[in-house]
Every structure is written in C-alpha cells, then in structure tokens.
Amino acid sequence: QVQLVESGGGSVQAGGSLRISCSISGNTAKYYCMAWFRQAPGKAREGVASLENIGNPVYKDSVKGRFTISEDKAKNTLNLQMDRLKPDDTAVYYCAAKTDALCLNWYLDEPAKFPHWGQGTQVTVSS
C-alpha cells in the first residue's frame, strides 16, 4: 500500500510563489506515475501536472510555464513549485500515484486512473 502526505500549502498574494510537497511511503514500485490534481469549491477535480519514474513532466496548459513538478528520489518526495500564482489557482491540491509504468498525458484528465491519493493541502491566492 502506498501512503501519500501533502504539505506546504498556504496563502499568498497574486504573483507570489508557493512550493508544496508530497511525502511518499509504503510499498512503492520501481515504475510509477505521480501527479498533482486540484479541486476548487464547486468544481471538478482537475489535473495539474504529472511525472513518471524516468522523468517526462506533463503540464496542463493553465499552469504551463508557471508550475514545475519534480521529484527528490533520495527523500521520496514529489514537489510542485508554483510561481506567478493567480487567484484561479486557489484550490485544494492533491498528490496522486499509480504504481505501474503507464503514465499517458491524458491521465491528467482521468483522476480515476490513480488509485492512491493524499489528503490534500489548501492553496489560497488573493488578488
């Protein structure tokens, strides 16, 4: 079983930056796909970025050029650096994982493809 725990959320003004992290533990496989999703009040959960074990980050257009997904393998941590934040980025951000090698771009549109989820961390961007 994989356990995911997010941290690092908070409040920031528009144009600012935040870095959120996801600590990964449990029975992790050698090959996997990790992702960040977010959910704003009254809206569906949407994909933000994904990263497979061998790299190859994928970003949704709404965050491309502003967000960076990365992994610290030594610390078993997935990170999301968020720069030039906008009020529309306000949401609960969730870390998600699937422990197999398949990590297709369109999986960011399919939260159900990810069986493992963290509890979420709130990010609030004020104008």
PDB file of C-alpha atoms in Angstrom:
ATOM      1  CA  GLN A   1       0.000   0.000   0.000  1.00  0.00           C
ATOM      2  CA  VAL A   2       1.253   3.493  -0.900  1.00  0.00           C
ATOM      3  CA  GLN A   3       0.808   6.391   1.525  1.00  0.00           C
ATOM      4  CA  LEU A   4       0.894  10.000   0.350  1.00  0.00           C
ATOM      5  CA  VAL A   5       1.022  13.046   2.627  1.00  0.00           C
ATOM      6  CA  GLU A   6       0.960  16.590   1.243  1.00  0.00           C
ATOM      7  CA  SER A   7       2.447  19.620   2.957  1.00  0.00           C
ATOM      8  CA  GLY A   8       3.386  23.219   2.240  1.00  0.00           C
ATOM      9  CA  GLY A   9       0.077  24.814   1.305  1.00  0.00           C
ATOM     10  CA  GLY A  10      -0.891  28.262   2.481  1.00  0.00           C
ATOM     11  CA  SER A  11      -1.981  31.732   1.440  1.00  0.00           C
ATOM     12  CA  VAL A  12      -0.176  34.056  -0.925  1.00  0.00           C
ATOM     13  CA  GLN A  13      -0.937  37.160  -2.959  1.00  0.00           C
ATOM     14  CA  ALA A  14      -1.309  37.024  -6.709  1.00  0.00           C
ATOM     15  CA  GLY A  15       2.070  36.935  -8.414  1.00  0.00           C
ATOM     16  CA  GLY A  16       3.681  35.143  -5.495  1.00  0.00           C
ATOM     17  CA  SER A  17       5.108  31.642  -5.169  1.00  0.00           C
ATOM     18  CA  LEU A  18       4.471  28.526  -3.116  1.00  0.00           C
ATOM     19  CA  ARG A  19       6.066  25.088  -3.021  1.00  0.00           C
ATOM     20  CA  ILE A  20       4.023  22.100  -1.992  1.00  0.00           C
ATOM     21  CA  SER A  21       5.381  18.634  -1.351  1.00  0.00           C
ATOM     22  CA  CYS A  22       4.124  15.070  -1.157  1.00  0.00           C
ATOM     23  CA  SER A  23       5.871  12.525   1.025  1.00  0.00           C
ATOM     24  CA  ILE A  24       5.669   9.017  -0.416  1.00  0.00           C
ATOM     25  CA  SER A  25       5.924   5.862   1.697  1.00  0.00           C
ATOM     26  CA  GLY A  26       4.775   2.288   1.694  1.00  0.00           C
ATOM     27  CA  ASN A  27       5.040  -0.377  -0.967  1.00  0.00           C
ATOM     28  CA  THR A  28       6.238   1.756  -3.881  1.00  0.00           C
ATOM     29  CA  ALA A  29       7.059   0.018  -7.118  1.00  0.00           C
ATOM     30  CA  LYS A  30      10.079   0.627  -9.278  1.00  0.00           C
ATOM     31  CA  TYR A  31       7.957   2.059 -12.084  1.00  0.00           C
ATOM     32  CA  TYR A  32       5.231   4.567 -11.307  1.00  0.00           C
ATOM     33  CA  CYS A  33       3.387   7.691 -12.365  1.00  0.00           C
ATOM     34  CA  MET A  34       2.894  10.604  -9.956  1.00  0.00           C
ATOM     35  CA  ALA A  35       0.643  13.608 -10.391  1.00  0.00           C
ATOM     36  CA  TRP A  36      -0.800  16.719  -8.817  1.00  0.00           C
ATOM     37  CA  PHE A  37      -4.512  17.426  -9.067  1.00  0.00           C
ATOM     38  CA  ARG A  38      -6.520  20.298  -7.645  1.00  0.00           C
ATOM     39  CA  GLN A  39     -10.123  20.938  -6.769  1.00  0.00           C
ATOM     40  CA  ALA A  40     -11.689  24.350  -6.275  1.00  0.00           C
ATOM     41  CA  PRO A  41     -15.017  24.763  -4.438  1.00  0.00           C
ATOM     42  CA  GLY A  42     -17.919  23.691  -6.636  1.00  0.00           C
ATOM     43  CA  LYS A  43     -15.639  22.431  -9.397  1.00  0.00           C
ATOM     44  CA  ALA A  44     -14.479  19.021 -10.546  1.00  0.00           C
ATOM     45  CA  ARG A  45     -11.042  17.741  -9.666  1.00  0.00           C
ATOM     46  CA  GLU A  46      -8.591  18.639 -12.435  1.00  0.00           C
ATOM     47  CA  GLY A  47      -5.112  17.514 -13.288  1.00  0.00           C
ATOM     48  CA  VAL A  48      -2.237  19.956 -12.961  1.00  0.00           C
ATOM     49  CA  ALA A  49       0.975  18.070 -13.743  1.00  0.00           C
ATOM     50  CA  SER A  50       2.331  14.542 -13.874  1.00  0.00           C
ATOM     51  CA  LEU A  51       5.741  12.929 -13.737  1.00  0.00           C
ATOM     52  CA  GLU A  52       6.762   9.374 -14.484  1.00  0.00           C
ATOM     53  CA  ASN A  53       9.652   7.490 -12.947  1.00  0.00           C
ATOM     54  CA  ILE A  54      12.010   8.280 -15.826  1.00  0.00           C
ATOM     55  CA  GLY A  55      11.098  11.977 -15.960  1.00  0.00           C
ATOM     56  CA  ASN A  56       8.929  13.399 -18.770  1.00  0.00           C
ATOM     57  CA  PRO A  57       6.878  16.030 -16.912  1.00  0.00           C
ATOM     58  CA  VAL A  58       3.490  16.886 -18.362  1.00  0.00           C
ATOM     59  CA  TYR A  59       1.582  20.092 -17.586  1.00  0.00           C
ATOM     60  CA  LYS A  60      -1.917  21.329 -18.233  1.00  0.00           C
ATOM     61  CA  ASP A  61      -1.980  24.484 -20.340  1.00  0.00           C
ATOM     62  CA  SER A  62      -3.354  26.549 -17.454  1.00  0.00           C
ATOM     63  CA  VAL A  63      -0.129  26.105 -15.440  1.00  0.00           C
ATOM     64  CA  LYS A  64       2.479  25.573 -18.152  1.00  0.00           C
ATOM     65  CA  GLY A  65       5.415  27.921 -17.690  1.00  0.00           C
ATOM     66  CA  ARG A  66       4.389  28.782 -14.102  1.00  0.00           C
ATOM     67  CA  PHE A  67       4.430  25.433 -12.282  1.00  0.00           C
ATOM     68  CA  THR A  68       7.263  22.906 -12.069  1.00  0.00           C
ATOM     69  CA  ILE A  69       6.832  19.294 -10.950  1.00  0.00           C
ATOM     70  CA  SER A  70       9.876  17.483  -9.635  1.00  0.00           C
ATOM     71  CA  GLU A  71      10.893  14.538  -7.540  1.00  0.00           C
ATOM     72  CA  ASP A  72      13.528  14.154  -4.841  1.00  0.00           C
ATOM     73  CA  LYS A  73      14.236  10.424  -5.042  1.00  0.00           C
ATOM     74  CA  ALA A  74      16.537  10.475  -2.020  1.00  0.00           C
ATOM     75  CA  LYS A  75      13.718  11.869   0.143  1.00  0.00           C
ATOM     76  CA  ASN A  76      10.856  10.014  -1.620  1.00  0.00           C
ATOM     77  CA  THR A  77       9.151  13.350  -2.161  1.00  0.00           C
ATOM     78  CA  LEU A  78       7.169  14.821  -5.050  1.00  0.00           C
ATOM     79  CA  ASN A  79       7.241  18.610  -5.279  1.00  0.00           C
ATOM     80  CA  LEU A  80       5.238  21.267  -7.087  1.00  0.00           C
ATOM     81  CA  GLN A  81       6.841  24.695  -7.370  1.00  0.00           C
ATOM     82  CA  MET A  82       4.153  27.244  -8.173  1.00  0.00           C
ATOM     83  CA  ASP A  83       5.240  30.662  -9.430  1.00  0.00           C
ATOM     84  CA  ARG A  84       3.294  33.690 -10.673  1.00  0.00           C
ATOM     85  CA  LEU A  85       0.240  32.395  -8.861  1.00  0.00           C
ATOM     86  CA  LYS A  86      -3.216  33.626  -9.828  1.00  0.00           C
ATOM     87  CA  PRO A  87      -6.477  33.729  -7.850  1.00  0.00           C
ATOM     88  CA  ASP A  88      -7.770  30.995 -10.206  1.00  0.00           C
ATOM     89  CA  ASP A  89      -5.090  28.682  -8.782  1.00  0.00           C
ATOM     90  CA  THR A  90      -6.935  28.666  -5.449  1.00  0.00           C
ATOM     91  CA  ALA A  91      -7.876  25.062  -4.648  1.00  0.00           C
ATOM     92  CA  VAL A  92      -7.112  22.036  -2.547  1.00  0.00           C
ATOM     93  CA  TYR A  93      -4.113  20.354  -4.145  1.00  0.00           C
ATOM     94  CA  TYR A  94      -3.853  16.568  -4.084  1.00  0.00           C
ATOM     95  CA  CYS A  95      -0.935  14.270  -4.720  1.00  0.00           C
ATOM     96  CA  ALA A  96      -1.805  11.073  -6.616  1.00  0.00           C
ATOM     97  CA  ALA A  97       0.099   7.960  -7.628  1.00  0.00           C
ATOM     98  CA  LYS A  98      -0.218   4.805  -9.664  1.00  0.00           C
ATOM     99  CA  THR A  99       2.358   2.048  -9.265  1.00  0.00           C
ATOM    100  CA  ASP A 100       2.868   0.913 -12.826  1.00  0.00           C
ATOM    101  CA  ALA A 101       4.851   2.257 -15.751  1.00  0.00           C
ATOM    102  CA  LEU A 102       1.941   3.584 -17.809  1.00  0.00           C
ATOM    103  CA  CYS A 103       1.770   7.377 -17.494  1.00  0.00           C
ATOM    104  CA  LEU A 104      -0.037   8.782 -20.513  1.00  0.00           C
ATOM    105  CA  ASN A 105      -0.574  12.523 -20.958  1.00  0.00           C
ATOM    106  CA  TRP A 106      -4.347  12.218 -20.909  1.00  0.00           C
ATOM    107  CA  TYR A 107      -4.294  10.630 -17.454  1.00  0.00           C
ATOM    108  CA  LEU A 108      -4.406  14.193 -16.103  1.00  0.00           C
ATOM    109  CA  ASP A 109      -7.992  14.243 -17.367  1.00  0.00           C
ATOM    110  CA  GLU A 110      -8.813  10.964 -15.615  1.00  0.00           C
ATOM    111  CA  PRO A 111      -8.381  11.105 -11.819  1.00  0.00           C
ATOM    112  CA  ALA A 112      -9.839   7.586 -11.590  1.00  0.00           C
ATOM    113  CA  LYS A 113      -6.649   6.242 -13.202  1.00  0.00           C
ATOM    114  CA  PHE A 114      -4.830   6.984  -9.934  1.00  0.00           C
ATOM    115  CA  PRO A 115      -5.650   4.584  -7.084  1.00  0.00           C
ATOM    116  CA  HIS A 116      -3.571   6.322  -4.405  1.00  0.00           C
ATOM    117  CA  TRP A 117      -4.304   9.813  -3.055  1.00  0.00           C
ATOM    118  CA  GLY A 118      -3.147  12.125  -0.317  1.00  0.00           C
ATOM    119  CA  GLN A 119      -5.473  14.098   1.938  1.00  0.00           C
ATOM    120  CA  GLY A 120      -4.864  17.407   0.142  1.00  0.00           C
ATOM    121  CA  THR A 121      -3.368  20.761   1.060  1.00  0.00           C
ATOM    122  CA  GLN A 122      -5.100  24.145   0.678  1.00  0.00           C
ATOM    123  CA  VAL A 123      -3.596  26.807  -1.576  1.00  0.00           C
ATOM    124  CA  THR A 124      -5.246  30.229  -1.477  1.00  0.00           C
ATOM    125  CA  VAL A 125      -4.227  33.067  -3.799  1.00  0.00           C
ATOM    126  CA  SER A 126      -5.646  36.501  -3.077  1.00  0.00           C
ATOM    127  CA  SER A 127      -5.916  39.311  -5.595  1.00  0.00           C
TER     128      SER A 127
END
